[in-house]
Short mmCIF file of C-alpha atoms in Angstrom, two decimals:
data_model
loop_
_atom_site.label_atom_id
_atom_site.label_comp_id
_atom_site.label_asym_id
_atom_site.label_seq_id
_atom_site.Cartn_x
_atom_site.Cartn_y
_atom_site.Cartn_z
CA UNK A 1 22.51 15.91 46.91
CA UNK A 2 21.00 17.79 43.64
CA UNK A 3 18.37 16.31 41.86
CA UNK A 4 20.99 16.15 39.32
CA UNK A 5 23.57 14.48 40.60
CA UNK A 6 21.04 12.02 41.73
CA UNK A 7 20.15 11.44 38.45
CA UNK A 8 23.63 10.47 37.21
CA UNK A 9 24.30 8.16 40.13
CA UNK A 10 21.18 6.11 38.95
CA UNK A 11 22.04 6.78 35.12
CA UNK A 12 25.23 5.06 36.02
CA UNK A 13 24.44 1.95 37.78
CA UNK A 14 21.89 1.73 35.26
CA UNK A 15 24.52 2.16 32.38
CA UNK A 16 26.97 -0.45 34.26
CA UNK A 17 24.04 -2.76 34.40
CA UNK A 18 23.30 -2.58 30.92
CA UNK A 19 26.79 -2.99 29.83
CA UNK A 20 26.94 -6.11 32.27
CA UNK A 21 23.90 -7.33 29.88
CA UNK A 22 22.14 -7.11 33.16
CA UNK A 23 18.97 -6.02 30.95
CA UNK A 24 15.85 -6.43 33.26
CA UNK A 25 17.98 -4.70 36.36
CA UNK A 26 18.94 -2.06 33.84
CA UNK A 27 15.31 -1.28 32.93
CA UNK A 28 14.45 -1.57 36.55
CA UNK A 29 16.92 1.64 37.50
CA UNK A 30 15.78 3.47 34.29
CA UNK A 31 11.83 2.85 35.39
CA UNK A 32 12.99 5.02 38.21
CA UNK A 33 14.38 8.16 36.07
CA UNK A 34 11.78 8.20 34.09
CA UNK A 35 10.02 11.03 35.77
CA UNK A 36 12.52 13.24 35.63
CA UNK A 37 12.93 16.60 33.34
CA UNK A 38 12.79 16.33 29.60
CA UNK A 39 16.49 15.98 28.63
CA UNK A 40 16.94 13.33 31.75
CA UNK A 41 13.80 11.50 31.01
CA UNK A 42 14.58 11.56 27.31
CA UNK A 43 17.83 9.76 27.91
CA UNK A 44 15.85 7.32 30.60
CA UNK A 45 13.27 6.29 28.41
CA UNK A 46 16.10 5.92 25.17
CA UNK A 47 18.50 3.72 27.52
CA UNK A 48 15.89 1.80 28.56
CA UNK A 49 14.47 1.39 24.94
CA UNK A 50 17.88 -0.36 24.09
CA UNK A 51 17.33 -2.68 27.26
CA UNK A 52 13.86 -3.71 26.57
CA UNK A 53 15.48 -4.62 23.09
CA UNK A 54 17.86 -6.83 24.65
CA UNK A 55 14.90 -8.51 26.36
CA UNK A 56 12.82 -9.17 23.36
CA UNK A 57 10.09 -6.97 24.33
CA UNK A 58 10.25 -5.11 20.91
CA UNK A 59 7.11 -3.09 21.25
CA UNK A 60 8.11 -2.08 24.51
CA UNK A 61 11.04 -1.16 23.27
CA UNK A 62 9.98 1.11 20.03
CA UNK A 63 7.07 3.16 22.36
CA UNK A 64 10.34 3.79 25.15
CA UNK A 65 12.08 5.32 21.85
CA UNK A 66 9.57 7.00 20.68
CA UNK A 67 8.57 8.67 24.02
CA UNK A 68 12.35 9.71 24.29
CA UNK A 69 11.88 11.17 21.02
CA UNK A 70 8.95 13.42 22.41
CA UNK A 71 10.83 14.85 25.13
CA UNK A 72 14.18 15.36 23.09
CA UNK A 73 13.18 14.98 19.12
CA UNK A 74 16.97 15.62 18.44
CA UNK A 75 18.40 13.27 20.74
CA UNK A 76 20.46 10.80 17.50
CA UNK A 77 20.86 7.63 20.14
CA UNK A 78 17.23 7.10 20.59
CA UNK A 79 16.77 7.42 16.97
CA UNK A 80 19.81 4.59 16.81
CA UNK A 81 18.02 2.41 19.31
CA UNK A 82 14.95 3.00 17.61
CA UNK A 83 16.25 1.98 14.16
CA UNK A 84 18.00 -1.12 15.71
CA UNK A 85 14.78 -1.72 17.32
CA UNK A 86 12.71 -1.91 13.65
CA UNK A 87 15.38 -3.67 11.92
CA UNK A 88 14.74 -7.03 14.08
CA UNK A 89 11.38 -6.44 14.42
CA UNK A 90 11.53 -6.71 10.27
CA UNK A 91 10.65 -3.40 9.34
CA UNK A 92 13.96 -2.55 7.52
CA UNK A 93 13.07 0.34 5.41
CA UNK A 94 11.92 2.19 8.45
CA UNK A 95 14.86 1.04 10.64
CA UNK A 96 17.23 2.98 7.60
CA UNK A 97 14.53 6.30 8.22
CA UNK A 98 15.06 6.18 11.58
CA UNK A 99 19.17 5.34 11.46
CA UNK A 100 19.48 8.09 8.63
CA UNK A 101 17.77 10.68 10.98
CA UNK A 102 20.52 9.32 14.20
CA UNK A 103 23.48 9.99 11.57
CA UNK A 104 22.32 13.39 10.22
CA UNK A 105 22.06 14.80 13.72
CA UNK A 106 25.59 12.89 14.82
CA UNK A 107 27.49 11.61 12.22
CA UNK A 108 30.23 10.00 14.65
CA UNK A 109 27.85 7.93 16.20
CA UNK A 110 28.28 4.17 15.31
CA UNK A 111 25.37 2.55 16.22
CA UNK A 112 23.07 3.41 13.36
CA UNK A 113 25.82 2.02 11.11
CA UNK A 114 25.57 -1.06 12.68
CA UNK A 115 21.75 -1.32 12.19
CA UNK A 116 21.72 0.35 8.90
CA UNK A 117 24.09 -2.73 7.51
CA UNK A 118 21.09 -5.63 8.69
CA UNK A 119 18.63 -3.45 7.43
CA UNK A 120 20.45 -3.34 3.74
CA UNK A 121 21.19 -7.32 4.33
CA UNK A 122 17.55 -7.91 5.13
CA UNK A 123 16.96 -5.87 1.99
CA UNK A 124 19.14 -8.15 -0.22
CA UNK A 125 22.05 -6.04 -0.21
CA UNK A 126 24.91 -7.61 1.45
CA UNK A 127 27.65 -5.05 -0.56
CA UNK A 128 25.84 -2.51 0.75
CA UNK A 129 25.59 -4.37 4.29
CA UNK A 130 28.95 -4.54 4.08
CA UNK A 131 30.09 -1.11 3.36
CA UNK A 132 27.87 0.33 6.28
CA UNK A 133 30.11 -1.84 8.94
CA UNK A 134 33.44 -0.59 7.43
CA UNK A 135 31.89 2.30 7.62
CA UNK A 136 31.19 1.62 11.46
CA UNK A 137 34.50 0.02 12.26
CA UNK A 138 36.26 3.14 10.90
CA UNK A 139 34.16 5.48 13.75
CA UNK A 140 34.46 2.74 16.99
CA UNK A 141 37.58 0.00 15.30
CA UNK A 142 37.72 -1.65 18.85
CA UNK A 143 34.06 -2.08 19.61
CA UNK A 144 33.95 -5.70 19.54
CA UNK A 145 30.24 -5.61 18.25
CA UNK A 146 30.78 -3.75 15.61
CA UNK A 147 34.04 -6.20 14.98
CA UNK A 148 32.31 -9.21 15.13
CA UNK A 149 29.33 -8.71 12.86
CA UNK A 150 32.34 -6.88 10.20
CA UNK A 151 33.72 -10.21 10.47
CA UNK A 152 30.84 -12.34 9.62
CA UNK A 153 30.16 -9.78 6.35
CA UNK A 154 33.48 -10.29 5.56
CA UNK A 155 33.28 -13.95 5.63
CA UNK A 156 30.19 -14.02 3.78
CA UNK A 157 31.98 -12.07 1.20
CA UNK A 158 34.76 -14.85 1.18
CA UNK A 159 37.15 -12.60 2.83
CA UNK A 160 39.04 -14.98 4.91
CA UNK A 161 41.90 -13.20 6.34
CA UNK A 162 40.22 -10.12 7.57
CA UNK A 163 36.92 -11.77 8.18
CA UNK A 164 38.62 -14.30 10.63
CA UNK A 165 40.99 -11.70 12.20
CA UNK A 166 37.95 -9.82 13.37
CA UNK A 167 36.12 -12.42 14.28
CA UNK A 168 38.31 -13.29 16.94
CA UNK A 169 36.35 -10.48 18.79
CA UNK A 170 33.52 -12.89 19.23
CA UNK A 171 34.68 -13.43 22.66
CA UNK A 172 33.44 -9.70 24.05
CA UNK A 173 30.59 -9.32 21.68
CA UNK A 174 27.65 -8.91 24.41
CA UNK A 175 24.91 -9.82 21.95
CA UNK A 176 26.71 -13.61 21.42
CA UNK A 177 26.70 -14.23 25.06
CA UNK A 178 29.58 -16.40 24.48
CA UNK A 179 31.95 -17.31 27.40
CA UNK A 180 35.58 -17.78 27.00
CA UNK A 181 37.13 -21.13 28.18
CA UNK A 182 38.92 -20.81 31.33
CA UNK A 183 41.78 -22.78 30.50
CA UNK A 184 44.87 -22.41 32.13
CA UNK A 185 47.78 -22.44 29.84
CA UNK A 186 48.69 -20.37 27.17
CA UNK A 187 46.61 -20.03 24.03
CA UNK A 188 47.84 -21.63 20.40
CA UNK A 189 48.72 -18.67 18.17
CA UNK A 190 50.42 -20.56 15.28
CA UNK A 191 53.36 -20.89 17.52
CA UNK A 192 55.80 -24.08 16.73
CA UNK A 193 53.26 -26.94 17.97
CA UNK A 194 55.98 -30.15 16.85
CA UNK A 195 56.13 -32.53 20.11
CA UNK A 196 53.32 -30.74 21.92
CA UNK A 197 49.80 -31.62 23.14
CA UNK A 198 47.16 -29.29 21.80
CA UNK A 199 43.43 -28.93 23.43
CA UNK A 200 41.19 -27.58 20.52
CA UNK A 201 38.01 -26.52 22.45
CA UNK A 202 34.50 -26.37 21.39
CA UNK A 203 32.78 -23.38 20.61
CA UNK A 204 28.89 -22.44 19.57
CA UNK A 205 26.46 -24.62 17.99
CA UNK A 206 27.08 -28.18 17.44
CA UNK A 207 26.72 -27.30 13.40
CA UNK A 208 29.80 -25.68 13.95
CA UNK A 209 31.80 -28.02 16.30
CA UNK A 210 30.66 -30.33 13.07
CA UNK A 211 31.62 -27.98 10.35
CA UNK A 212 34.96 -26.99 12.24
CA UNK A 213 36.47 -30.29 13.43
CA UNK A 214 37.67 -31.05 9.85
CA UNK A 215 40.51 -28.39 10.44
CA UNK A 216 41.98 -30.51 13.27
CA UNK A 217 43.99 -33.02 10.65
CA UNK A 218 45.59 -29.47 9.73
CA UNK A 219 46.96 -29.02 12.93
CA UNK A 220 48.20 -32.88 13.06
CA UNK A 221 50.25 -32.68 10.07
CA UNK A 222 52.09 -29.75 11.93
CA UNK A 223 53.83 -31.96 14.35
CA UNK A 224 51.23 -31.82 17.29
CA UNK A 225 51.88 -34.83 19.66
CA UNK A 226 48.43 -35.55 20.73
CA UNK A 227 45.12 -33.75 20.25
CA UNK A 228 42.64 -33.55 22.71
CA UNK A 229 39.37 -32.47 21.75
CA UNK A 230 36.81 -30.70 24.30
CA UNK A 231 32.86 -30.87 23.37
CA UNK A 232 29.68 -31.16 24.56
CA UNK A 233 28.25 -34.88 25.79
CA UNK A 234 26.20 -35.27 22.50
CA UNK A 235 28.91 -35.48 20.04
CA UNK A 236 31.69 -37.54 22.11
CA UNK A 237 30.52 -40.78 20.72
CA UNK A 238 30.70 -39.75 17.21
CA UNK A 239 33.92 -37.68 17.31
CA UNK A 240 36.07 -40.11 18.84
CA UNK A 241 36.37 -42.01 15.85
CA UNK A 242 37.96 -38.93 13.56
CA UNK A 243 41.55 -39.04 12.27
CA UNK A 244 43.40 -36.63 13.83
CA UNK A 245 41.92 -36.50 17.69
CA UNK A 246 43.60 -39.11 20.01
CA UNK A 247 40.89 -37.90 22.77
CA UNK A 248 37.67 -36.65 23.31
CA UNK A 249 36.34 -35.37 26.74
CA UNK A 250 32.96 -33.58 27.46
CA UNK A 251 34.98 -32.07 30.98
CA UNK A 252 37.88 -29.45 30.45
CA UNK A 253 41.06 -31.45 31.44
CA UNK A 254 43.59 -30.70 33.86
CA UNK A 255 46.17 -28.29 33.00
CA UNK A 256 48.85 -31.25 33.25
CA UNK A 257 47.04 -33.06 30.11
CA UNK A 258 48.05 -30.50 27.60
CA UNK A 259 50.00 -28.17 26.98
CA UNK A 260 48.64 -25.97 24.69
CA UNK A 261 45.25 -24.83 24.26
CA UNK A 262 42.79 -22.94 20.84
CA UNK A 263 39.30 -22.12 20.52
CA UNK A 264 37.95 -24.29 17.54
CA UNK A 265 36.51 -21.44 15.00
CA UNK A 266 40.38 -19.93 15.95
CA UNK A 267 41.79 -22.81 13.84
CA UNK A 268 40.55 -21.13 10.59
CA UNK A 269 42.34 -17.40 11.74
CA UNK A 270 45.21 -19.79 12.96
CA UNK A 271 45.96 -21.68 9.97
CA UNK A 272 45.70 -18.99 7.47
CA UNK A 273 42.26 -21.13 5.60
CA UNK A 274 41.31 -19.72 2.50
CA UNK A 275 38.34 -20.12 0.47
CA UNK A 276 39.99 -22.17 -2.35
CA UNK A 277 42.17 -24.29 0.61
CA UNK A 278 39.30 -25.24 2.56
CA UNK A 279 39.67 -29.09 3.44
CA UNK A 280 36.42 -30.38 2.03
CA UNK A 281 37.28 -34.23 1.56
CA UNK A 282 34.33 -35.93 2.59
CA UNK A 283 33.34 -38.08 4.95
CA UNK A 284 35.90 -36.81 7.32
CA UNK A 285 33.67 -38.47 10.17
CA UNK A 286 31.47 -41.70 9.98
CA UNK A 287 29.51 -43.38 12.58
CA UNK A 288 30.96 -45.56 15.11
CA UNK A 289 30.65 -49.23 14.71
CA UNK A 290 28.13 -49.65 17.75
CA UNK A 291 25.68 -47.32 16.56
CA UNK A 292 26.17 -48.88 12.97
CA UNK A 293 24.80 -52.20 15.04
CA UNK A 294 22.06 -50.37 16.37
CA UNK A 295 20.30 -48.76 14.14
CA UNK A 296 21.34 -50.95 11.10
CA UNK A 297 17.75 -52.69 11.27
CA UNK A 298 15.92 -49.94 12.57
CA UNK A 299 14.70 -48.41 9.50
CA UNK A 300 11.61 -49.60 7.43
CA UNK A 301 12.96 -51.80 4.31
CA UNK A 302 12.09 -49.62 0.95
CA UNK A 303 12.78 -49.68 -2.39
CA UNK A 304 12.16 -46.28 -2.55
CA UNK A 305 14.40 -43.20 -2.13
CA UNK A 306 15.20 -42.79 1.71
CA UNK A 307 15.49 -38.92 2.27
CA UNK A 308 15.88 -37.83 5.65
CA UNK A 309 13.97 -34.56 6.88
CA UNK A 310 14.73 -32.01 9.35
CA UNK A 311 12.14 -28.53 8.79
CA UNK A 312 13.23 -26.59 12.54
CA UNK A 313 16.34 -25.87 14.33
CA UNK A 314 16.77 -24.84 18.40
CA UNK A 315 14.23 -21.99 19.41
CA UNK A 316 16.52 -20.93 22.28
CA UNK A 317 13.61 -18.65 23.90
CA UNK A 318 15.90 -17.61 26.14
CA UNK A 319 18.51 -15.82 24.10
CA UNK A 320 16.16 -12.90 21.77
CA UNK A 321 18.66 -12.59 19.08
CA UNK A 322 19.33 -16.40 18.43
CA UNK A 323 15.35 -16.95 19.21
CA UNK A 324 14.74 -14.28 15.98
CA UNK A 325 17.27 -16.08 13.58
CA UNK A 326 15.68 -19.60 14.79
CA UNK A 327 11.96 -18.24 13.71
CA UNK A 328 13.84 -17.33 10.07
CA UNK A 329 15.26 -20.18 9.83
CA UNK A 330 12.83 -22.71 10.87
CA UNK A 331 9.46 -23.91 9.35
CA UNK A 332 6.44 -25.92 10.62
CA UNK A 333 6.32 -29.29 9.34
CA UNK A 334 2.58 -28.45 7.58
CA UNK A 335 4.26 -26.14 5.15
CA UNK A 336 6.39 -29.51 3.58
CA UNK A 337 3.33 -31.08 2.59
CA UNK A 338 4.03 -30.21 -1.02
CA UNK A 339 7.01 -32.74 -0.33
CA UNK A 340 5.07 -34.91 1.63
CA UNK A 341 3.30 -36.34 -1.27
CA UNK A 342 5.76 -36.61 -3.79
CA UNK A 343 5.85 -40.49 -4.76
CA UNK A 344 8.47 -43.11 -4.64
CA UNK A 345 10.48 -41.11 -1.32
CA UNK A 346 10.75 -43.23 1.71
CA UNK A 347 10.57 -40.13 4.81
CA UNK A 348 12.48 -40.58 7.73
CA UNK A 349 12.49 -37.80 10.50
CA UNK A 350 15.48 -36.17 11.88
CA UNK A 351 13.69 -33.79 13.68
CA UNK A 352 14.93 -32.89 17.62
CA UNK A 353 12.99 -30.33 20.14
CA UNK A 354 9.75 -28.82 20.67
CA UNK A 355 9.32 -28.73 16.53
CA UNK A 356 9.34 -32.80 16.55
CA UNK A 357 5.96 -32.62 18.62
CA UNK A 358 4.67 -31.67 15.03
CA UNK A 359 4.96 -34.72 13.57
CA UNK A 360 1.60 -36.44 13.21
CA UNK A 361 2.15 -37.74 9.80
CA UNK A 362 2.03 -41.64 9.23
CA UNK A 363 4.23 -41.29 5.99
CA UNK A 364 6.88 -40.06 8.34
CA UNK A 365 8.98 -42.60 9.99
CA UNK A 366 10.10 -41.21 13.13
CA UNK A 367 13.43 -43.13 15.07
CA UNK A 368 14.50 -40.03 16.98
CA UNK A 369 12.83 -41.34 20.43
CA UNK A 370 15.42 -43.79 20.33
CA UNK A 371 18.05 -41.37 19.51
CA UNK A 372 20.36 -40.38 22.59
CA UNK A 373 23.51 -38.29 20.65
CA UNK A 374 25.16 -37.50 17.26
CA UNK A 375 26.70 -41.03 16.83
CA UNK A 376 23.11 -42.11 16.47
CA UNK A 377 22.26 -39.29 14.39
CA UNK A 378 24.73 -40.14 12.08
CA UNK A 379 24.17 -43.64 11.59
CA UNK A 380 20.84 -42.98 10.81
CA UNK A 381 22.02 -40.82 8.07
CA UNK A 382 24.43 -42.76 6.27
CA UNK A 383 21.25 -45.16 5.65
CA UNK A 384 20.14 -42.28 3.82
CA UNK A 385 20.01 -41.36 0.10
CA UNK A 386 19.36 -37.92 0.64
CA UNK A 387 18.74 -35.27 3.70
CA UNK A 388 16.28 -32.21 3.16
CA UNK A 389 16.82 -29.60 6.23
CA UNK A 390 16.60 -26.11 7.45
CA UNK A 391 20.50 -24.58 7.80
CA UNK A 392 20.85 -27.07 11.30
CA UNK A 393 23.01 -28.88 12.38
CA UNK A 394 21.60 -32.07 10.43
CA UNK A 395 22.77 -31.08 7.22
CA UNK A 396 26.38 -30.53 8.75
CA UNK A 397 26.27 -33.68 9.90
CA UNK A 398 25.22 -35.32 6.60
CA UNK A 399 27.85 -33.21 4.57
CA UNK A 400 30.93 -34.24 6.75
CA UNK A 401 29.13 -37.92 6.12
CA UNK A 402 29.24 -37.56 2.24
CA UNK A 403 25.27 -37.66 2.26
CA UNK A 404 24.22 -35.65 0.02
CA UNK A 405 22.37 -32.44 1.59
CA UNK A 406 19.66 -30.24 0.71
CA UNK A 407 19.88 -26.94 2.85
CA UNK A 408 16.91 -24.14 2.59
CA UNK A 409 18.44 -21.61 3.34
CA UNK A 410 16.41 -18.46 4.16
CA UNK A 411 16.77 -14.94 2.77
CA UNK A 412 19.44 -13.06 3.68
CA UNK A 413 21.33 -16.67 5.36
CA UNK A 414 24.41 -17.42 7.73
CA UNK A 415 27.50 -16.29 6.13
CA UNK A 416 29.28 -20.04 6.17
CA UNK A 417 26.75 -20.28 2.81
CA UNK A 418 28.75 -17.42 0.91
CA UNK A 419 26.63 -15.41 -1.56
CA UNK A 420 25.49 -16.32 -5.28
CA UNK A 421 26.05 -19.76 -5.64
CA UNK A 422 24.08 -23.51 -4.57
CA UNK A 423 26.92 -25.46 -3.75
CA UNK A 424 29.47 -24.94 -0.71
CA UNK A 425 33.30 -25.22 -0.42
CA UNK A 426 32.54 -26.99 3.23
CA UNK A 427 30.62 -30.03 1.49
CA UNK A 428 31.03 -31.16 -1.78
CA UNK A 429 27.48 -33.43 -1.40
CA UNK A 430 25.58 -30.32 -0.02
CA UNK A 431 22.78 -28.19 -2.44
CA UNK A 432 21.69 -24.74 -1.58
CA UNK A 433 18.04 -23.88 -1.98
CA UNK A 434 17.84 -20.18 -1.27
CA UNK A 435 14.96 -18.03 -0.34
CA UNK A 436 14.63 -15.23 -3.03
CA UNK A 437 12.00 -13.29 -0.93
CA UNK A 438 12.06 -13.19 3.11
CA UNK A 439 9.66 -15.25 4.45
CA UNK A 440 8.76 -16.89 1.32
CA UNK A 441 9.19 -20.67 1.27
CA UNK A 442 6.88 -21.45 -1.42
CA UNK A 443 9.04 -20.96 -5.16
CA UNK A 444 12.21 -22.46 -2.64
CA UNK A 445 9.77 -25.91 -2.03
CA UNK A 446 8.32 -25.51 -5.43
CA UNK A 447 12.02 -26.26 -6.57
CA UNK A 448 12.97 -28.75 -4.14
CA UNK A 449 9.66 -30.83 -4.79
CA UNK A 450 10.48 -30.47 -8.52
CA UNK A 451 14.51 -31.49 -8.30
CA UNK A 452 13.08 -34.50 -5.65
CA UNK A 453 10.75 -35.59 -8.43
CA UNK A 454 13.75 -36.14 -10.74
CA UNK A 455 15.83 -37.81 -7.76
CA UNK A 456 13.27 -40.58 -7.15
CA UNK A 457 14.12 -41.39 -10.85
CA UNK A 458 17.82 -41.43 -10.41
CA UNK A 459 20.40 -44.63 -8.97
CA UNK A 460 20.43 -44.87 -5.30
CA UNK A 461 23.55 -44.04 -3.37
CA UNK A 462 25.38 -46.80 -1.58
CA UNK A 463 23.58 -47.35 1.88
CA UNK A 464 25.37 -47.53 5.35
CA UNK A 465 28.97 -47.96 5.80
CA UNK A 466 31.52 -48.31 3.20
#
C-alpha cells in the first residue's frame, strides 16, 4: 500500500467520523496524518482545526489552522475553518479577513458564507447577515446547516413562510444535535386532521415547548379528536391544565394512542403562522390549583412591588455552541446590584442551576429549593407584579401567564425577539431591553433600574389567580 493511499484511508475514516460529529475520534485519526507531506498534512491539521472547533478547544483549533496555512497558504478551507473559528471566539472582524481570503481563492465554497453572516450579525448587521446565507444557500441549497441558520435569519427578519420552511431542516443540522422522535406513524403535514388523534411532540428548550404550545388551540379548532401532548417531566404538571390538550405524557405513547403525529416548532410551518396572526392572547396557561395551594403563603407579605428575578440561563458545558450563547446570554448576579438597591421592590429569585449558588444576598427571597417543576414556577409568578430575566425560559413562562416581563436581551439576540422594536408579537405583557454594544450590560441596567424606579410608583397588578 502507497503512502498515499494510506493517507486517504485514514483521511476517510477521519472524514466519516467527523461527519458522524464523532469530534474527539476525528481528531484522534487526524493526530495520526499529521506528519505527513505538506499538502497531506495541510489538509490534516485544517480537518482537524474544524474538529477541535466542534470540541470547544478554540485555541487549539485557530494554531491547527494556522499551521495548515503554513504548509499550504492557499488552501481556502482552512482559511474557512479558521474564520469560523474567530467568529465564536468573538473576533468578528478578523473572522470576515480570514473568510474573505477562503472566498477569493474559491468562490464556490460555502462555508465562509456561513461564518461571514455571524460575523456581520455579531457586528450589528443582521441585513447584511442575512444576505451572506442567501448567498450560501444559493452555492450548497440542501446543506441543512446552511438551511437552518437561513431559517432563523429569516425569522428574525419576520419572514415566516420561508423562514419556517427551512427551518424544518433543523432535524440534520449537526451543530443542533437535535434527535428526531422515533414515532411510528405518519407525520402531520396539514393533511385533513377532523376525527383524528394528533401527538404534538416536544422539541428544544423548555422556553420553547412554552412559547410553542399556544399553537395547539389552532390545531383543535381544525377538527382534531384528541390531542396528546409529549414533554419533558418538568412541565407535565403545568401543561395539563391548557385548553386544547386532553393529555400530557412525559413517555412517547404507543402507536395505538394516536394516530397522527408533528414536531411542535412544525406547527408554525404547518399552520401557515404569520407575524400579524400570531395567537398572542394571554394567559393561555395558568398554574394548577395544587400548586396555587402551595405556594399561596409562601412568599414574604409586602407592600412593595414583588418583581421576580432570573440573571442566568442553562450553561450546557457539554454542548460548545449552546455553552457560547449561554455565556452571552447570562450574567452574574453581582452585576444587578444597581437593581438590587432600588427602593420600594420586594425581590424574589427565580433563579435554577449552578448560577443560583450566587445568591448570597439577604434582600433576595429565594423559594426555588422548594421548587420541583414549572407548575411551581408558575405559581410563584402569578404572585408577581413584575419578572426581570435574561432571554430564559422564565420570562416565557411569565408572558404566557400575562405577567408582565422584562427580557435583556443581549446584542445581536435569538431571532423569536425580531429586530428594532421592545415589545413582542408572542407576549403582549413582555418589554425588550436590548444590548446596544456586545457585552455591555451597563446603559441596558441603567434603563431598567430607571423604568423600575417609575414602576415602584405605579398601581400594582392583581396578585395570584383570577
Amino acid at each position: 500500500m502507497s503512502a498515499a493511499t494510506g493517507f486517504d484511508a485514514d483521511l476517510g475514516t477521519a472524514l466519516r467520523l467527523h461527519r458522524a460529529g464523532c469530534w474527539a475520534q476525528a481528531v484522534s485519526v487526524y493526530d495520526r496524518l499529521l506528519g505527513d507531506p505538506p499538502v497531506q498534512a495541510a489538509q490534516a491539521y485544517s480537518n482537524r482545526g474544524a474538529a477541535l472547533r466542534r470540541l470547544g478547544r478554540a485555541d487549539e483549533a485557530a494554531a491547527s489552522c494556522i499551521e495548515a496555512l503554513v504548509r499550504c497558504p492557499d488552501m481556502a478551507e482552512a482559511y474557512a475553518n479558521l474564520g469560523a473559528i474567530l467568529q465564536e471566539a468573538d473576533h468578528p472582524l478578523a473572522a470576515l479577513d480570514a473568510c474573505r481570503r477562503a472566498v477569493a481563492l474559491a468562490p464556490s465554497l460555502y462555508t465562509p458564507y456561513l461564518a461571514m453572516a455571524h460575523a456581520r450579525q455579531d457586528c450589528g448587521d443582521p441585513a447584511g447577515a442575512l444576505a451572506l446565507l442567501r448567498r450560501a444557500a444559493a452555492l450548497a441549497p440542501a446543506m441543512p446547516s446552511v438551511r437552518y441558520n437561513l431559517a432563523e435569519a429569516l425569522l428574525q427578519h419576520g419572514l415566516f413562510e420561508e423562514g419556517w420552511q427551512a427551518y424544518e431542516a433543523r432535524w440534520q443540522a449537526r451543530e443542533l444535535a437535535l434527535t428526531r422522535p422515533a414515532c411510528a406513524k405518519p407525520e402531520w403535514t396539514g393533511q385533513d386532521i377532523a376525527g383524528k388523534t394528533l401527538l404534538v411532540v416536544e422539541e428544544q428548550g423548555f422556553g420553547d415547548t412554552l412559547q410553542f404550545a399556544r399553537l395547539i388551540l389552532l390545531v383543535k379548532a381544525r377538527g382534531a379528536r384528541r390531542i396528546v401532548l409529549h414533554c419533558r417531566a418538568p412541565l407535565v404538571r403545568l401543561l395539563a391544565g391548557m385548553e386544547g390538550v386532553d393529555t400530557v405524557t412525559a413517555a412517547l405513547p404507543d402507536p395505538g394512542a394516536y394516530d397522527l403525529w408533528v414536531p411542535l416548532l412544525s406547527l408554525m410551518q404547518r399552520l401557515a403562522v404569520t407575524p400579524d396572526r400570531i395567537p398572542a392572547a394571554v394567559p393561555y396557561l395558568t398554574p394548577p390549583p395544587d400548586a396555587v395551594r402551595h405556594w399561596s403563603e409562601a412568599l414574604p407579605e409586602t407592600e412593595d412591588l414583588r418583581v421576580g428575578l432570573v440573571w442566568a440561563g442553562d450553561p450546557r458545558l457539554g454542548h460548545a455552541a449552546a455553552s457560547r450563547t449561554d455565556a452571552r446570554r447570562s450574567l452574574a448576579l453581582a452585576q444587578l446590584a444597581t437593581l438590587l438597591t432600588v427602593p420600594g421592590v420586594s425581590w424574589v429569585s427565580l433563579q435554577k442551576g449552578p448560577a443560583a449558588a450566587q445568591l448570597d444576598r439577604p434582600a433576595v427571597f429565594d423559594p426555588m429549593p422548594g421548587v420541583t417543576d414549572f407548575a411551581d414556577t408558575a405559581a410563584i409568578v402569578r404572585q408577581l407584579d413584575l419578572v426581570i430575566g435574561v432571554d430564559t425560559a422564565v420570562v416565557h413562562l411569565a408572558g404566557a401567564l400575562g405577567v408582565p416581563a422584562w427580557v435583556l436581551s443581549r446584542f445581536s439576540g435569538c431571532w423569536r425577539w425580531l429586530l428594532d422594536r421592545d415589545d413582542s408579537p408572542w407576549y403582549p405583557t413582555l418589554r425588550l431591553f436590548r444590548q446596544q454594544r456586545p457585552d455591555d450590560w451597563t446603559p441596558v441596567l441603567a434603563q431598567v433600574r430607571e423604568e423600575l424606579l417609575r414602576a415602584v410608583q405605579l398601581p400594582r397588578h392583581h396578585r395570584g389567580p383570577a
